[in-house]
Each structure stands twice: as C-alpha cells, then as structure tokens.
Amino acid sequence: MSHGIAEAAALLGAGVAAGTINTVVGSGTLITFPTLLAFNYAPVLANVSNTVGLVPGVLSGIHGYRAELGGQRARLLFLGSAALLGGLTGAILLLVLPANAFKAIVPALIGLALVMVVAQPRLAAWVARRQAARGARGGAGRAHASGGPILWALVFTTGVYGGYFGAAQGVLLIGLLGIAFTDTLQRLNAAKNVLAALVNGIAAVIFIAVTHIAWGAAGLIAAGSILGGQIGARVGRRLPPAALRALIVCVGVAALVKLLA
C-alpha cells in the first residue's frame, strides 16, 4: 500500500513539475518519463502514457497564456498544420520502428535549438532590418507573415520528433520561432505551447486508438500537469526575456546531458 502511495505521489509531483516546465520552456518529458521508468513501466508504455498524461497540462498552459495569443491566428493555422502532420508521423514511427531508430539524432537537434535560442536576439534584429528594407521597397519580396514553407517544414520535422518522444520539442520550437519572427519571447512562447499541444494531442489520439495506455499513471500525470500548466503560465509571464532565455538554455543543456548519459 505504501509503495502504491509513493508511486502515486511521485507521478503526481512529476506531472506538476512537467506541466510547469512545459509551459515555460518544454522538456517536461525528461521529468515524467524517467519517473515512469523508475516504477518499472516498460519504455514504450511509459512513453505513450506520458504523452497522453501531459496533453491536459499543455492545454492548461495555453489557457494561462491566452492573452499573448492575440493576433497570431494566421500564424498558428499555417504552422499548426505542420505540427499536426508531424505529430501524426512521429506517433506512427514510434509504433512501427525500433526504439532507438530516431533517438540517435535527438542530441544534435537539441544542440541546434540551443544555438538558435542564444542567437535569437541578434537574429531577430537581422530579420527586423530585412523587413524594414523590404518595406522601403514597397513590400516587394516581403517574407511570409506566417513563416513560409521552410519554417513549415522545420516545424513538421520538430513535430515528427515530438510525436516520437517529445523531450525538448519546446526548446526546438521556440528556437525556430525566435529566428523566424521579430516578436516578444512571451508571445513566441504562447505560440510554442499551441504547436506543442497539437503535436502531443494528435500523438495521444493515435496512442489511445491503437496501443495500451497505463491509465492510472496517465491520469496522475494529467492531474499534476494541469496544475503545473497554470503555475508555468504565471511564472513564465513574469520572467524578463533574458531570464526566460537563460532558463530555456539550462533546460536544453539538462536534456542533452540526460540523453547523452
């Protein structure tokens, strides 16, 4: 009985922590997935149950960041299609490919994302200068307001990874968005939450439809992540951009250490 209580408390607490960090940055999976493994859940079962459990927390975070989503409808409709298709592809890959087939490239993807996050202010200034130059030419050659096909393809690729495993997909997404758009980091973070929710949501639907879910564990993670999503929205909005960027980098480095260990 005590072991059952300890497991429930650990999964609930991991859900709170993951929901908080997913809303602010991403990489909450690096908290909940190892917790499930520690209680002897098989890796694939842990992965699919974790994905299902974290979806409510991401939705909670979106609600907490709803004010920052204003004016991003066109952007999210365009990139959301990439996130959905990528998440669907990644979920199917998880179910049909060997466990380590995709994980091999994860460290490289996270490393690239960290470089993008660190370089984001300079890159954003460069993009702003290009946009101003285009405006001076009367809009000729104006960049796609929603990011264009290259960003769509990159969001799709990130979605494939997110549907397969998901750790640090938020770091990847916010790095891509930070390069593509000259917008505040808080607004980009809100958009990142929506895209991550689409990836995780479609993957969760696939997993529920075709494979076994540990519903007790998923329910505990979901309950904790809903609370964590609200905590993350409050903490994330109050952080200055430099502090939020530093937190993103710290979590990304922690993800790299975990995956390379």
PDB file of C-alpha atoms in Angstrom:
ATOM      1  CA  MET A   1       0.000   0.000   0.000  1.00  0.00           C
ATOM      2  CA  SER A   2       2.804   2.375   0.936  1.00  0.00           C
ATOM      3  CA  HIS A   3       4.544   1.631  -2.351  1.00  0.00           C
ATOM      4  CA  GLY A   4       1.342   2.476  -4.218  1.00  0.00           C
ATOM      5  CA  ILE A   5       1.002   5.757  -2.336  1.00  0.00           C
ATOM      6  CA  ALA A   6       4.648   6.615  -3.004  1.00  0.00           C
ATOM      7  CA  GLU A   7       4.210   5.880  -6.718  1.00  0.00           C
ATOM      8  CA  ALA A   8       1.046   7.970  -6.939  1.00  0.00           C
ATOM      9  CA  ALA A   9       2.680  10.880  -5.112  1.00  0.00           C
ATOM     10  CA  ALA A  10       5.779  10.695  -7.308  1.00  0.00           C
ATOM     11  CA  LEU A  11       3.778  10.632 -10.549  1.00  0.00           C
ATOM     12  CA  LEU A  12       1.537  13.471  -9.395  1.00  0.00           C
ATOM     13  CA  GLY A  13       4.546  15.567  -8.384  1.00  0.00           C
ATOM     14  CA  ALA A  14       6.329  14.771 -11.650  1.00  0.00           C
ATOM     15  CA  GLY A  15       3.195  15.872 -13.503  1.00  0.00           C
ATOM     16  CA  VAL A  16       3.182  19.225 -11.691  1.00  0.00           C
ATOM     17  CA  ALA A  17       6.856  19.793 -12.459  1.00  0.00           C
ATOM     18  CA  ALA A  18       6.500  18.717 -16.093  1.00  0.00           C
ATOM     19  CA  GLY A  19       3.392  20.837 -16.648  1.00  0.00           C
ATOM     20  CA  THR A  20       5.196  23.864 -15.241  1.00  0.00           C
ATOM     21  CA  ILE A  21       8.331  23.431 -17.296  1.00  0.00           C
ATOM     22  CA  ASN A  22       6.442  22.530 -20.490  1.00  0.00           C
ATOM     23  CA  THR A  23       4.509  25.789 -20.305  1.00  0.00           C
ATOM     24  CA  VAL A  24       7.604  27.906 -19.688  1.00  0.00           C
ATOM     25  CA  VAL A  25      10.109  26.072 -21.894  1.00  0.00           C
ATOM     26  CA  GLY A  26       9.469  22.440 -22.780  1.00  0.00           C
ATOM     27  CA  SER A  27      11.285  19.206 -21.814  1.00  0.00           C
ATOM     28  CA  GLY A  28       8.788  18.169 -19.146  1.00  0.00           C
ATOM     29  CA  THR A  29       9.035  14.654 -20.558  1.00  0.00           C
ATOM     30  CA  LEU A  30      12.534  14.455 -19.074  1.00  0.00           C
ATOM     31  CA  ILE A  31      10.865  14.538 -15.662  1.00  0.00           C
ATOM     32  CA  THR A  32       7.849  12.273 -16.147  1.00  0.00           C
ATOM     33  CA  PHE A  33       9.362   9.650 -18.458  1.00  0.00           C
ATOM     34  CA  PRO A  34      12.235   8.677 -16.110  1.00  0.00           C
ATOM     35  CA  THR A  35       9.767   8.663 -13.200  1.00  0.00           C
ATOM     36  CA  LEU A  36       7.628   6.096 -15.016  1.00  0.00           C
ATOM     37  CA  LEU A  37      10.702   4.005 -15.804  1.00  0.00           C
ATOM     38  CA  ALA A  38      11.694   4.124 -12.131  1.00  0.00           C
ATOM     39  CA  PHE A  39       8.419   2.379 -11.284  1.00  0.00           C
ATOM     40  CA  ASN A  40       9.128  -0.382 -13.825  1.00  0.00           C
ATOM     41  CA  TYR A  41       6.894   0.723 -16.679  1.00  0.00           C
ATOM     42  CA  ALA A  42       8.153  -0.624 -20.000  1.00  0.00           C
ATOM     43  CA  PRO A  43       9.766   2.144 -22.095  1.00  0.00           C
ATOM     44  CA  VAL A  44       7.181   2.275 -24.887  1.00  0.00           C
ATOM     45  CA  LEU A  45       4.289   2.036 -22.411  1.00  0.00           C
ATOM     46  CA  ALA A  46       5.901   4.799 -20.343  1.00  0.00           C
ATOM     47  CA  ASN A  47       6.333   6.961 -23.442  1.00  0.00           C
ATOM     48  CA  VAL A  48       2.756   6.675 -24.719  1.00  0.00           C
ATOM     49  CA  SER A  49       1.228   7.017 -21.231  1.00  0.00           C
ATOM     50  CA  ASN A  50       3.405  10.067 -20.592  1.00  0.00           C
ATOM     51  CA  THR A  51       2.281  11.700 -23.852  1.00  0.00           C
ATOM     52  CA  VAL A  52      -1.380  11.148 -23.020  1.00  0.00           C
ATOM     53  CA  GLY A  53      -0.907  12.430 -19.468  1.00  0.00           C
ATOM     54  CA  LEU A  54       0.857  15.653 -20.448  1.00  0.00           C
ATOM     55  CA  VAL A  55      -1.708  16.849 -23.006  1.00  0.00           C
ATOM     56  CA  PRO A  56      -4.095  18.369 -20.389  1.00  0.00           C
ATOM     57  CA  GLY A  57      -1.189  20.270 -18.863  1.00  0.00           C
ATOM     58  CA  VAL A  58      -0.223  21.799 -22.204  1.00  0.00           C
ATOM     59  CA  LEU A  59      -3.847  22.864 -22.718  1.00  0.00           C
ATOM     60  CA  SER A  60      -3.808  24.398 -19.247  1.00  0.00           C
ATOM     61  CA  GLY A  61      -0.699  26.354 -20.172  1.00  0.00           C
ATOM     62  CA  ILE A  62      -2.334  27.616 -23.366  1.00  0.00           C
ATOM     63  CA  HIS A  63      -5.231  28.938 -21.311  1.00  0.00           C
ATOM     64  CA  GLY A  64      -2.786  30.681 -18.999  1.00  0.00           C
ATOM     65  CA  TYR A  65      -1.054  32.338 -21.962  1.00  0.00           C
ATOM     66  CA  ARG A  66      -4.242  33.172 -23.887  1.00  0.00           C
ATOM     67  CA  ALA A  67      -3.617  36.951 -23.762  1.00  0.00           C
ATOM     68  CA  GLU A  68      -0.301  36.509 -25.617  1.00  0.00           C
ATOM     69  CA  LEU A  69      -2.017  34.575 -28.418  1.00  0.00           C
ATOM     70  CA  GLY A  70      -3.841  37.668 -29.701  1.00  0.00           C
ATOM     71  CA  GLY A  71      -3.115  38.397 -33.362  1.00  0.00           C
ATOM     72  CA  GLN A  72      -1.430  35.039 -34.016  1.00  0.00           C
ATOM     73  CA  ARG A  73      -4.368  33.236 -35.645  1.00  0.00           C
ATOM     74  CA  ALA A  74      -2.975  33.126 -39.202  1.00  0.00           C
ATOM     75  CA  ARG A  75       0.468  32.090 -37.968  1.00  0.00           C
ATOM     76  CA  LEU A  76      -0.907  29.255 -35.860  1.00  0.00           C
ATOM     77  CA  LEU A  77      -3.291  27.991 -38.537  1.00  0.00           C
ATOM     78  CA  PHE A  78      -0.402  27.783 -41.005  1.00  0.00           C
ATOM     79  CA  LEU A  79       2.173  26.232 -38.676  1.00  0.00           C
ATOM     80  CA  GLY A  80      -0.443  24.174 -36.842  1.00  0.00           C
ATOM     81  CA  SER A  81      -0.986  22.039 -39.932  1.00  0.00           C
ATOM     82  CA  ALA A  82       2.736  21.205 -39.902  1.00  0.00           C
ATOM     83  CA  ALA A  83       2.597  20.368 -36.193  1.00  0.00           C
ATOM     84  CA  LEU A  84      -0.394  18.050 -36.668  1.00  0.00           C
ATOM     85  CA  LEU A  85       1.119  16.195 -39.614  1.00  0.00           C
ATOM     86  CA  GLY A  86       4.488  15.932 -37.887  1.00  0.00           C
ATOM     87  CA  GLY A  87       2.963  14.652 -34.644  1.00  0.00           C
ATOM     88  CA  LEU A  88       0.957  12.058 -36.576  1.00  0.00           C
ATOM     89  CA  THR A  89       4.069  10.888 -38.422  1.00  0.00           C
ATOM     90  CA  GLY A  90       6.137  10.691 -35.245  1.00  0.00           C
ATOM     91  CA  ALA A  91       3.475   8.700 -33.392  1.00  0.00           C
ATOM     92  CA  ILE A  92       3.302   6.176 -36.226  1.00  0.00           C
ATOM     93  CA  LEU A  93       7.109   5.910 -36.254  1.00  0.00           C
ATOM     94  CA  LEU A  94       7.118   5.170 -32.528  1.00  0.00           C
ATOM     95  CA  LEU A  95       4.740   2.287 -33.058  1.00  0.00           C
ATOM     96  CA  VAL A  96       6.460   0.718 -36.070  1.00  0.00           C
ATOM     97  CA  LEU A  97      10.222   1.439 -35.736  1.00  0.00           C
ATOM     98  CA  PRO A  98      12.835   0.111 -33.273  1.00  0.00           C
ATOM     99  CA  ALA A  99      13.069   2.112 -30.055  1.00  0.00           C
ATOM    100  CA  ASN A 100      16.437   3.733 -30.847  1.00  0.00           C
ATOM    101  CA  ALA A 101      15.834   4.486 -34.544  1.00  0.00           C
ATOM    102  CA  PHE A 102      15.013   8.172 -34.070  1.00  0.00           C
ATOM    103  CA  LYS A 103      16.660   8.923 -30.749  1.00  0.00           C
ATOM    104  CA  ALA A 104      20.094   8.954 -32.379  1.00  0.00           C
ATOM    105  CA  ILE A 105      19.589  12.439 -33.845  1.00  0.00           C
ATOM    106  CA  VAL A 106      17.963  13.989 -30.766  1.00  0.00           C
ATOM    107  CA  PRO A 107      21.183  15.410 -29.219  1.00  0.00           C
ATOM    108  CA  ALA A 108      22.044  17.174 -32.483  1.00  0.00           C
ATOM    109  CA  LEU A 109      18.545  18.659 -32.729  1.00  0.00           C
ATOM    110  CA  ILE A 110      18.630  19.964 -29.155  1.00  0.00           C
ATOM    111  CA  GLY A 111      22.129  21.371 -29.619  1.00  0.00           C
ATOM    112  CA  LEU A 112      20.981  23.245 -32.706  1.00  0.00           C
ATOM    113  CA  ALA A 113      17.975  24.587 -30.806  1.00  0.00           C
ATOM    114  CA  LEU A 114      20.190  25.911 -28.007  1.00  0.00           C
ATOM    115  CA  VAL A 115      22.348  27.739 -30.535  1.00  0.00           C
ATOM    116  CA  MET A 116      19.213  29.277 -32.018  1.00  0.00           C
ATOM    117  CA  VAL A 117      17.885  30.379 -28.619  1.00  0.00           C
ATOM    118  CA  VAL A 118      21.187  32.036 -27.668  1.00  0.00           C
ATOM    119  CA  ALA A 119      21.472  33.718 -31.067  1.00  0.00           C
ATOM    120  CA  GLN A 120      17.798  34.769 -31.181  1.00  0.00           C
ATOM    121  CA  PRO A 121      18.252  38.490 -30.260  1.00  0.00           C
ATOM    122  CA  ARG A 122      20.863  39.074 -32.969  1.00  0.00           C
ATOM    123  CA  LEU A 123      18.940  37.035 -35.496  1.00  0.00           C
ATOM    124  CA  ALA A 124      15.694  38.852 -34.653  1.00  0.00           C
ATOM    125  CA  ALA A 125      17.429  42.210 -35.197  1.00  0.00           C
ATOM    126  CA  TRP A 126      18.739  40.973 -38.546  1.00  0.00           C
ATOM    127  CA  VAL A 127      15.253  39.861 -39.590  1.00  0.00           C
ATOM    128  CA  ALA A 128      13.835  43.234 -38.490  1.00  0.00           C
ATOM    129  CA  ARG A 129      16.366  45.055 -40.687  1.00  0.00           C
ATOM    130  CA  ARG A 130      15.429  42.843 -43.649  1.00  0.00           C
ATOM    131  CA  GLN A 131      11.739  43.502 -43.047  1.00  0.00           C
ATOM    132  CA  ALA A 132      12.359  47.251 -42.870  1.00  0.00           C
ATOM    133  CA  ALA A 133      14.321  47.088 -46.114  1.00  0.00           C
ATOM    134  CA  ARG A 134      11.503  45.186 -47.787  1.00  0.00           C
ATOM    135  CA  GLY A 135       9.011  47.756 -46.528  1.00  0.00           C
ATOM    136  CA  ALA A 136      11.116  50.540 -48.021  1.00  0.00           C
ATOM    137  CA  ARG A 137      10.848  48.744 -51.356  1.00  0.00           C
ATOM    138  CA  GLY A 138       7.066  48.847 -51.132  1.00  0.00           C
ATOM    139  CA  GLY A 139       6.685  45.325 -49.816  1.00  0.00           C
ATOM    140  CA  ALA A 140       8.427  43.623 -52.716  1.00  0.00           C
ATOM    141  CA  GLY A 141       9.742  40.257 -51.662  1.00  0.00           C
ATOM    142  CA  ARG A 142       8.046  40.545 -48.293  1.00  0.00           C
ATOM    143  CA  ALA A 143       8.583  37.496 -46.081  1.00  0.00           C
ATOM    144  CA  HIS A 144       5.625  35.189 -45.496  1.00  0.00           C
ATOM    145  CA  ALA A 145       3.763  36.557 -42.452  1.00  0.00           C
ATOM    146  CA  SER A 146       3.375  33.036 -41.078  1.00  0.00           C
ATOM    147  CA  GLY A 147       6.957  31.952 -41.666  1.00  0.00           C
ATOM    148  CA  GLY A 148       6.880  30.479 -45.157  1.00  0.00           C
ATOM    149  CA  PRO A 149       7.481  26.937 -46.423  1.00  0.00           C
ATOM    150  CA  ILE A 150      10.926  26.486 -44.870  1.00  0.00           C
ATOM    151  CA  LEU A 151       9.631  27.176 -41.368  1.00  0.00           C
ATOM    152  CA  TRP A 152       6.619  24.940 -42.086  1.00  0.00           C
ATOM    153  CA  ALA A 153       8.969  22.082 -42.985  1.00  0.00           C
ATOM    154  CA  LEU A 154      11.085  22.654 -39.863  1.00  0.00           C
ATOM    155  CA  VAL A 155       8.003  22.706 -37.617  1.00  0.00           C
ATOM    156  CA  PHE A 156       6.867  19.486 -39.314  1.00  0.00           C
ATOM    157  CA  THR A 157      10.252  17.885 -38.602  1.00  0.00           C
ATOM    158  CA  THR A 158      10.092  19.015 -34.972  1.00  0.00           C
ATOM    159  CA  GLY A 159       6.575  17.582 -34.817  1.00  0.00           C
ATOM    160  CA  VAL A 160       7.868  14.209 -36.026  1.00  0.00           C
ATOM    161  CA  TYR A 161      10.353  14.222 -33.157  1.00  0.00           C
ATOM    162  CA  GLY A 162       7.702  15.412 -30.715  1.00  0.00           C
ATOM    163  CA  GLY A 163       5.273  12.684 -31.725  1.00  0.00           C
ATOM    164  CA  TYR A 164       8.008  10.082 -31.347  1.00  0.00           C
ATOM    165  CA  PHE A 165       9.410  11.101 -27.951  1.00  0.00           C
ATOM    166  CA  GLY A 166       8.871  14.794 -27.270  1.00  0.00           C
ATOM    167  CA  ALA A 167      11.588  15.772 -24.812  1.00  0.00           C
ATOM    168  CA  ALA A 168      12.739  19.340 -25.545  1.00  0.00           C
ATOM    169  CA  GLN A 169      10.459  19.830 -28.530  1.00  0.00           C
ATOM    170  CA  GLY A 170       9.507  23.129 -26.880  1.00  0.00           C
ATOM    171  CA  VAL A 171      13.158  24.212 -26.962  1.00  0.00           C
ATOM    172  CA  LEU A 172      13.309  23.380 -30.656  1.00  0.00           C
ATOM    173  CA  LEU A 173      10.045  25.166 -31.442  1.00  0.00           C
ATOM    174  CA  ILE A 174      10.852  28.358 -29.582  1.00  0.00           C
ATOM    175  CA  GLY A 175      14.263  28.447 -31.232  1.00  0.00           C
ATOM    176  CA  LEU A 176      12.680  28.190 -34.683  1.00  0.00           C
ATOM    177  CA  LEU A 177      10.017  30.779 -33.902  1.00  0.00           C
ATOM    178  CA  GLY A 178      12.589  33.142 -32.437  1.00  0.00           C
ATOM    179  CA  ILE A 179      14.565  33.114 -35.678  1.00  0.00           C
ATOM    180  CA  ALA A 180      11.536  33.377 -37.955  1.00  0.00           C
ATOM    181  CA  PHE A 181       9.621  36.170 -36.213  1.00  0.00           C
ATOM    182  CA  THR A 182      10.520  39.511 -34.656  1.00  0.00           C
ATOM    183  CA  ASP A 183       8.115  39.178 -31.758  1.00  0.00           C
ATOM    184  CA  THR A 184       8.362  39.150 -27.962  1.00  0.00           C
ATOM    185  CA  LEU A 185       9.607  35.945 -26.386  1.00  0.00           C
ATOM    186  CA  GLN A 186       6.413  35.714 -24.333  1.00  0.00           C
ATOM    187  CA  ARG A 187       4.244  35.719 -27.477  1.00  0.00           C
ATOM    188  CA  LEU A 188       6.525  33.180 -29.120  1.00  0.00           C
ATOM    189  CA  ASN A 189       6.271  31.034 -26.011  1.00  0.00           C
ATOM    190  CA  ALA A 190       2.474  31.160 -26.224  1.00  0.00           C
ATOM    191  CA  ALA A 191       2.612  30.087 -29.878  1.00  0.00           C
ATOM    192  CA  LYS A 192       5.047  27.314 -28.977  1.00  0.00           C
ATOM    193  CA  ASN A 193       2.564  25.960 -26.445  1.00  0.00           C
ATOM    194  CA  VAL A 194      -0.170  25.737 -29.089  1.00  0.00           C
ATOM    195  CA  LEU A 195       2.085  23.933 -31.568  1.00  0.00           C
ATOM    196  CA  ALA A 196       3.304  21.513 -28.899  1.00  0.00           C
ATOM    197  CA  ALA A 197      -0.297  20.839 -27.872  1.00  0.00           C
ATOM    198  CA  LEU A 198      -1.184  19.942 -31.456  1.00  0.00           C
ATOM    199  CA  VAL A 199       1.782  17.567 -31.719  1.00  0.00           C
ATOM    200  CA  ASN A 200       1.096  15.883 -28.386  1.00  0.00           C
ATOM    201  CA  GLY A 201      -2.638  15.869 -28.919  1.00  0.00           C
ATOM    202  CA  ILE A 202      -2.613  14.041 -32.261  1.00  0.00           C
ATOM    203  CA  ALA A 203       0.014  11.606 -30.958  1.00  0.00           C
ATOM    204  CA  ALA A 204      -2.132  10.919 -27.885  1.00  0.00           C
ATOM    205  CA  VAL A 205      -5.172  10.205 -30.088  1.00  0.00           C
ATOM    206  CA  ILE A 206      -3.153   7.668 -32.097  1.00  0.00           C
ATOM    207  CA  PHE A 207      -1.772   6.003 -28.984  1.00  0.00           C
ATOM    208  CA  ILE A 208      -5.205   5.749 -27.346  1.00  0.00           C
ATOM    209  CA  ALA A 209      -6.660   4.255 -30.528  1.00  0.00           C
ATOM    210  CA  VAL A 210      -4.076   1.572 -31.250  1.00  0.00           C
ATOM    211  CA  THR A 211      -1.996   0.735 -28.185  1.00  0.00           C
ATOM    212  CA  HIS A 212      -2.219   0.126 -24.442  1.00  0.00           C
ATOM    213  CA  ILE A 213      -2.159   3.089 -22.036  1.00  0.00           C
ATOM    214  CA  ALA A 214      -1.407   2.874 -18.321  1.00  0.00           C
ATOM    215  CA  TRP A 215      -4.444   4.972 -17.458  1.00  0.00           C
ATOM    216  CA  GLY A 216      -3.737   5.227 -13.732  1.00  0.00           C
ATOM    217  CA  ALA A 217      -0.290   6.703 -14.342  1.00  0.00           C
ATOM    218  CA  ALA A 218      -1.518   8.891 -17.199  1.00  0.00           C
ATOM    219  CA  GLY A 219      -4.334  10.230 -15.006  1.00  0.00           C
ATOM    220  CA  LEU A 220      -1.971  11.181 -12.192  1.00  0.00           C
ATOM    221  CA  ILE A 221       0.392  12.915 -14.602  1.00  0.00           C
ATOM    222  CA  ALA A 222      -2.556  14.707 -16.207  1.00  0.00           C
ATOM    223  CA  ALA A 223      -3.857  15.969 -12.853  1.00  0.00           C
ATOM    224  CA  GLY A 224      -0.427  17.259 -11.887  1.00  0.00           C
ATOM    225  CA  SER A 225       0.295  18.777 -15.283  1.00  0.00           C
ATOM    226  CA  ILE A 226      -2.954  20.786 -15.274  1.00  0.00           C
ATOM    227  CA  LEU A 227      -1.843  22.473 -12.059  1.00  0.00           C
ATOM    228  CA  GLY A 228       1.690  22.828 -13.412  1.00  0.00           C
ATOM    229  CA  GLY A 229       0.405  24.472 -16.580  1.00  0.00           C
ATOM    230  CA  GLN A 230      -1.155  27.271 -14.557  1.00  0.00           C
ATOM    231  CA  ILE A 231       1.959  27.657 -12.418  1.00  0.00           C
ATOM    232  CA  GLY A 232       4.114  27.798 -15.546  1.00  0.00           C
ATOM    233  CA  ALA A 233       1.940  30.444 -17.168  1.00  0.00           C
ATOM    234  CA  ARG A 234       2.205  32.689 -14.108  1.00  0.00           C
ATOM    235  CA  VAL A 235       5.941  32.191 -13.644  1.00  0.00           C
ATOM    236  CA  GLY A 236       6.764  32.401 -17.373  1.00  0.00           C
ATOM    237  CA  ARG A 237       4.878  35.661 -17.931  1.00  0.00           C
ATOM    238  CA  ARG A 238       6.688  37.355 -15.043  1.00  0.00           C
ATOM    239  CA  LEU A 239      10.165  36.363 -16.181  1.00  0.00           C
ATOM    240  CA  PRO A 240      12.071  39.002 -18.188  1.00  0.00           C
ATOM    241  CA  PRO A 241      13.113  37.811 -21.679  1.00  0.00           C
ATOM    242  CA  ALA A 242      16.757  37.329 -20.682  1.00  0.00           C
ATOM    243  CA  ALA A 243      15.790  35.185 -17.689  1.00  0.00           C
ATOM    244  CA  LEU A 244      13.379  33.113 -19.752  1.00  0.00           C
ATOM    245  CA  ARG A 245      16.041  32.602 -22.417  1.00  0.00           C
ATOM    246  CA  ALA A 246      18.544  31.539 -19.744  1.00  0.00           C
ATOM    247  CA  LEU A 247      16.016  29.067 -18.361  1.00  0.00           C
ATOM    248  CA  ILE A 248      15.458  27.667 -21.861  1.00  0.00           C
ATOM    249  CA  VAL A 249      19.191  27.140 -22.282  1.00  0.00           C
ATOM    250  CA  CYS A 250      19.529  25.473 -18.864  1.00  0.00           C
ATOM    251  CA  VAL A 251      16.712  23.056 -19.593  1.00  0.00           C
ATOM    252  CA  GLY A 252      18.118  22.333 -23.036  1.00  0.00           C
ATOM    253  CA  VAL A 253      21.534  21.547 -21.592  1.00  0.00           C
ATOM    254  CA  ALA A 254      19.903  19.295 -18.986  1.00  0.00           C
ATOM    255  CA  ALA A 255      18.091  17.495 -21.817  1.00  0.00           C
ATOM    256  CA  LEU A 256      21.383  16.959 -23.647  1.00  0.00           C
ATOM    257  CA  VAL A 257      23.069  15.581 -20.524  1.00  0.00           C
ATOM    258  CA  LYS A 258      20.155  13.232 -19.913  1.00  0.00           C
ATOM    259  CA  LEU A 259      20.072  11.924 -23.462  1.00  0.00           C
ATOM    260  CA  LEU A 260      23.845  11.501 -23.755  1.00  0.00           C
ATOM    261  CA  ALA A 261      24.277   9.856 -20.333  1.00  0.00           C
TER     262      ALA A 261
END
